[in-house]
PDB file of C-alpha atoms in Angstrom:
ATOM      1  CA  MET A   1     126.570   1.455  56.477  1.00  0.00           C
ATOM      2  CA  SER A   2     128.362   4.743  56.603  1.00  0.00           C
ATOM      3  CA  HIS A   3     129.123   6.109  60.038  1.00  0.00           C
ATOM      4  CA  MET A   4     131.138   9.295  60.387  1.00  0.00           C
ATOM      5  CA  THR A   5     132.556  10.557  63.656  1.00  0.00           C
ATOM      6  CA  LEU A   6     133.982  14.046  63.989  1.00  0.00           C
ATOM      7  CA  GLU A   7     136.345  14.529  66.911  1.00  0.00           C
ATOM      8  CA  TYR A   8     137.091  18.178  67.523  1.00  0.00           C
ATOM      9  CA  SER A   9     139.023  20.330  69.947  1.00  0.00           C
ATOM     10  CA  GLY A  10     136.776  21.738  72.640  1.00  0.00           C
ATOM     11  CA  ASN A  11     137.714  25.305  71.749  1.00  0.00           C
ATOM     12  CA  LEU A  12     135.473  24.921  68.654  1.00  0.00           C
ATOM     13  CA  ARG A  13     132.395  23.908  70.666  1.00  0.00           C
ATOM     14  CA  ASP A  14     130.674  27.319  70.546  1.00  0.00           C
ATOM     15  CA  SER A  15     131.808  28.511  67.121  1.00  0.00           C
ATOM     16  CA  GLY A  16     132.091  25.275  65.114  1.00  0.00           C
ATOM     17  CA  GLY A  17     128.455  24.908  64.000  1.00  0.00           C
ATOM     18  CA  PHE A  18     128.646  21.137  64.352  1.00  0.00           C
ATOM     19  CA  THR A  19     124.897  20.498  64.182  1.00  0.00           C
ATOM     20  CA  ASP A  20     124.798  22.172  60.777  1.00  0.00           C
ATOM     21  CA  LEU A  21     127.974  20.419  59.638  1.00  0.00           C
ATOM     22  CA  CYS A  22     126.616  16.998  60.642  1.00  0.00           C
ATOM     23  CA  ARG A  23     123.463  17.655  58.609  1.00  0.00           C
ATOM     24  CA  LYS A  24     125.446  18.746  55.546  1.00  0.00           C
ATOM     25  CA  LEU A  25     127.709  15.693  55.691  1.00  0.00           C
ATOM     26  CA  ALA A  26     124.805  13.280  56.223  1.00  0.00           C
ATOM     27  CA  GLN A  27     122.812  14.828  53.388  1.00  0.00           C
ATOM     28  CA  PHE A  28     125.777  14.474  51.062  1.00  0.00           C
ATOM     29  CA  MET A  29     126.240  10.787  51.900  1.00  0.00           C
ATOM     30  CA  ALA A  30     122.521  10.016  51.671  1.00  0.00           C
ATOM     31  CA  THR A  31     122.262  11.526  48.188  1.00  0.00           C
ATOM     32  CA  LEU A  32     125.668  10.676  46.680  1.00  0.00           C
ATOM     33  CA  LYS A  33     125.529   8.725  43.430  1.00  0.00           C
ATOM     34  CA  VAL A  34     128.370   7.315  41.348  1.00  0.00           C
ATOM     35  CA  ASP A  35     127.553   6.029  37.877  1.00  0.00           C
ATOM     36  CA  GLU A  36     123.912   6.899  38.661  1.00  0.00           C
ATOM     37  CA  LEU A  37     123.841   4.437  41.576  1.00  0.00           C
ATOM     38  CA  PRO A  38     123.500   5.420  45.237  1.00  0.00           C
ATOM     39  CA  VAL A  39     126.703   4.882  47.207  1.00  0.00           C
ATOM     40  CA  PHE A  40     125.061   4.630  50.657  1.00  0.00           C
ATOM     41  CA  PRO A  41     121.504   3.750  51.658  1.00  0.00           C
ATOM     42  CA  PRO A  42     120.036   6.721  53.587  1.00  0.00           C
ATOM     43  CA  GLY A  43     118.982   4.470  56.475  1.00  0.00           C
ATOM     44  CA  GLY A  44     122.608   3.559  57.128  1.00  0.00           C
ATOM     45  CA  VAL A  45     124.012   7.084  57.306  1.00  0.00           C
ATOM     46  CA  ARG A  46     125.114   8.395  60.712  1.00  0.00           C
ATOM     47  CA  VAL A  47     127.166  11.504  61.478  1.00  0.00           C
ATOM     48  CA  ARG A  48     128.121  12.564  64.983  1.00  0.00           C
ATOM     49  CA  ALA A  49     130.445  15.134  66.514  1.00  0.00           C
ATOM     50  CA  ILE A  50     132.322  14.585  69.749  1.00  0.00           C
ATOM     51  CA  PRO A  51     134.221  17.390  71.497  1.00  0.00           C
ATOM     52  CA  CYS A  52     137.599  16.677  73.037  1.00  0.00           C
ATOM     53  CA  ASP A  53     137.986  18.852  76.104  1.00  0.00           C
ATOM     54  CA  GLU A  54     141.451  17.564  76.967  1.00  0.00           C
ATOM     55  CA  TYR A  55     143.904  17.907  74.094  1.00  0.00           C
ATOM     56  CA  CYS A  56     147.241  19.376  73.092  1.00  0.00           C
ATOM     57  CA  ILE A  57     148.087  20.580  69.609  1.00  0.00           C
ATOM     58  CA  ALA A  58     151.764  20.561  68.612  1.00  0.00           C
ATOM     59  CA  ASP A  59     153.779  21.878  71.559  1.00  0.00           C
ATOM     60  CA  GLY A  60     150.785  23.650  73.094  1.00  0.00           C
ATOM     61  CA  SER A  61     152.109  27.147  72.417  1.00  0.00           C
ATOM     62  CA  LEU A  62     149.396  28.130  69.909  1.00  0.00           C
ATOM     63  CA  THR A  63     146.519  28.687  72.303  1.00  0.00           C
ATOM     64  CA  ASP A  64     143.942  29.350  69.577  1.00  0.00           C
ATOM     65  CA  ALA A  65     144.879  26.262  67.536  1.00  0.00           C
ATOM     66  CA  ALA A  66     142.050  23.822  66.850  1.00  0.00           C
ATOM     67  CA  PHE A  67     141.384  20.545  65.053  1.00  0.00           C
ATOM     68  CA  VAL A  68     138.624  18.476  63.499  1.00  0.00           C
ATOM     69  CA  HIS A  69     139.410  14.858  62.671  1.00  0.00           C
ATOM     70  CA  ALA A  70     136.783  12.854  60.793  1.00  0.00           C
ATOM     71  CA  VAL A  71     136.674   9.071  60.639  1.00  0.00           C
ATOM     72  CA  LEU A  72     134.320   7.494  58.113  1.00  0.00           C
ATOM     73  CA  LYS A  73     133.601   3.785  58.577  1.00  0.00           C
ATOM     74  CA  ILE A  74     132.027   1.962  55.643  1.00  0.00           C
ATOM     75  CA  GLY A  75     131.369  -1.633  54.744  1.00  0.00           C
ATOM     76  CA  VAL A  76     133.715  -3.209  52.246  1.00  0.00           C
ATOM     77  CA  GLY A  77     132.724  -3.518  48.591  1.00  0.00           C
ATOM     78  CA  ARG A  78     132.452  -0.005  47.211  1.00  0.00           C
ATOM     79  CA  SER A  79     134.451   0.927  44.126  1.00  0.00           C
ATOM     80  CA  GLU A  80     137.526   3.132  44.245  1.00  0.00           C
ATOM     81  CA  ALA A  81     135.544   5.777  42.334  1.00  0.00           C
ATOM     82  CA  ALA A  82     132.813   5.701  44.994  1.00  0.00           C
ATOM     83  CA  LYS A  83     135.361   5.945  47.823  1.00  0.00           C
ATOM     84  CA  GLN A  84     137.147   8.844  46.093  1.00  0.00           C
ATOM     85  CA  ALA A  85     133.891  10.711  45.419  1.00  0.00           C
ATOM     86  CA  THR A  86     132.863  10.171  49.034  1.00  0.00           C
ATOM     87  CA  THR A  87     136.065  11.337  50.705  1.00  0.00           C
ATOM     88  CA  SER A  88     136.652  14.319  48.394  1.00  0.00           C
ATOM     89  CA  GLY A  89     133.046  15.463  48.687  1.00  0.00           C
ATOM     90  CA  LEU A  90     133.018  15.172  52.472  1.00  0.00           C
ATOM     91  CA  PHE A  91     136.375  16.914  52.844  1.00  0.00           C
ATOM     92  CA  ASP A  92     135.265  19.743  50.531  1.00  0.00           C
ATOM     93  CA  ILE A  93     132.208  20.268  52.757  1.00  0.00           C
ATOM     94  CA  MET A  94     134.414  20.352  55.851  1.00  0.00           C
ATOM     95  CA  LYS A  95     136.840  22.840  54.271  1.00  0.00           C
ATOM     96  CA  ALA A  96     134.009  25.128  53.122  1.00  0.00           C
ATOM     97  CA  HIS A  97     132.308  24.935  56.527  1.00  0.00           C
ATOM     98  CA  PHE A  98     135.491  25.997  58.338  1.00  0.00           C
ATOM     99  CA  ALA A  99     136.826  28.452  55.734  1.00  0.00           C
ATOM    100  CA  GLN A 100     136.377  31.518  57.948  1.00  0.00           C
ATOM    101  CA  ALA A 101     137.891  29.831  61.007  1.00  0.00           C
ATOM    102  CA  TYR A 102     140.806  28.590  58.869  1.00  0.00           C
ATOM    103  CA  ALA A 103     141.532  32.168  57.780  1.00  0.00           C
ATOM    104  CA  LYS A 104     141.588  33.451  61.377  1.00  0.00           C
ATOM    105  CA  ARG A 105     143.270  30.781  63.503  1.00  0.00           C
ATOM    106  CA  GLY A 106     145.430  27.685  63.462  1.00  0.00           C
ATOM    107  CA  LEU A 107     143.180  24.852  62.299  1.00  0.00           C
ATOM    108  CA  ALA A 108     143.919  21.273  61.277  1.00  0.00           C
ATOM    109  CA  LEU A 109     141.254  19.367  59.338  1.00  0.00           C
ATOM    110  CA  SER A 110     141.651  15.693  58.514  1.00  0.00           C
ATOM    111  CA  LEU A 111     139.555  12.779  57.281  1.00  0.00           C
ATOM    112  CA  GLU A 112     140.270   9.061  57.170  1.00  0.00           C
ATOM    113  CA  LEU A 113     138.292   6.252  55.587  1.00  0.00           C
ATOM    114  CA  ASN A 114     138.080   2.832  57.227  1.00  0.00           C
ATOM    115  CA  GLU A 115     136.533  -0.182  55.554  1.00  0.00           C
ATOM    116  CA  PHE A 116     135.451  -3.149  57.610  1.00  0.00           C
ATOM    117  CA  SER A 117     134.204  -6.586  56.761  1.00  0.00           C
ATOM    118  CA  GLU A 118     130.657  -7.624  57.561  1.00  0.00           C
ATOM    119  CA  SER A 119     131.820 -10.593  59.600  1.00  0.00           C
ATOM    120  CA  GLY A 120     131.861  -9.701  63.243  1.00  0.00           C
ATOM    121  CA  THR A 121     129.398  -6.791  62.964  1.00  0.00           C
ATOM    122  CA  LEU A 122     125.871  -6.983  64.296  1.00  0.00           C
ATOM    123  CA  LYS A 123     123.070  -4.658  63.151  1.00  0.00           C
ATOM    124  CA  TYR A 124     119.434  -4.224  64.096  1.00  0.00           C
ATOM    125  CA  ASN A 125     117.969  -1.374  62.037  1.00  0.00           C
ATOM    126  CA  ASN A 126     114.449  -0.551  60.853  1.00  0.00           C
ATOM    127  CA  LEU A 127     115.469   2.728  59.220  1.00  0.00           C
ATOM    128  CA  HIS A 128     115.932   1.264  55.730  1.00  0.00           C
ATOM    129  CA  ALA A 129     112.296   0.113  55.648  1.00  0.00           C
ATOM    130  CA  ARG A 130     111.089   3.444  56.993  1.00  0.00           C
ATOM    131  CA  PHE A 131     112.992   5.336  54.277  1.00  0.00           C
ATOM    132  CA  ARG A 132     111.487   3.108  51.585  1.00  0.00           C
ATOM    133  CA  LYS A 133     108.000   4.151  52.777  1.00  0.00           C
ATOM    134  CA  THR A 134     108.668   7.888  52.434  1.00  0.00           C
TER     135      THR A 134
END
């Protein structure tokens, strides 16, 4: 499982290109390999973007300031090399995607990785089998 949620300031809704960004991030996770082994099964990859319409950045004086905060939740058990390759690759995609906006306005990008144990999580998913068929 690899679920990524992008929370972003509502002032990026029209210019942020979040549909495209979600696709790029998902594609990266679905194809990432470390030591020639896949890091995430494609059927477990999810990326979603959620606008925050009510927010305040710093003291509120920079009216064009914006943010994108990404949270990646993965199951425990991946190597440090796999986690490093994942977070650096995802963050590089985010930085490249927002390079023009970063040059023109106040923009804060961030990413955090959360690992969780399998106990206490429930899943019902036929996507893995469907991906094996393609």
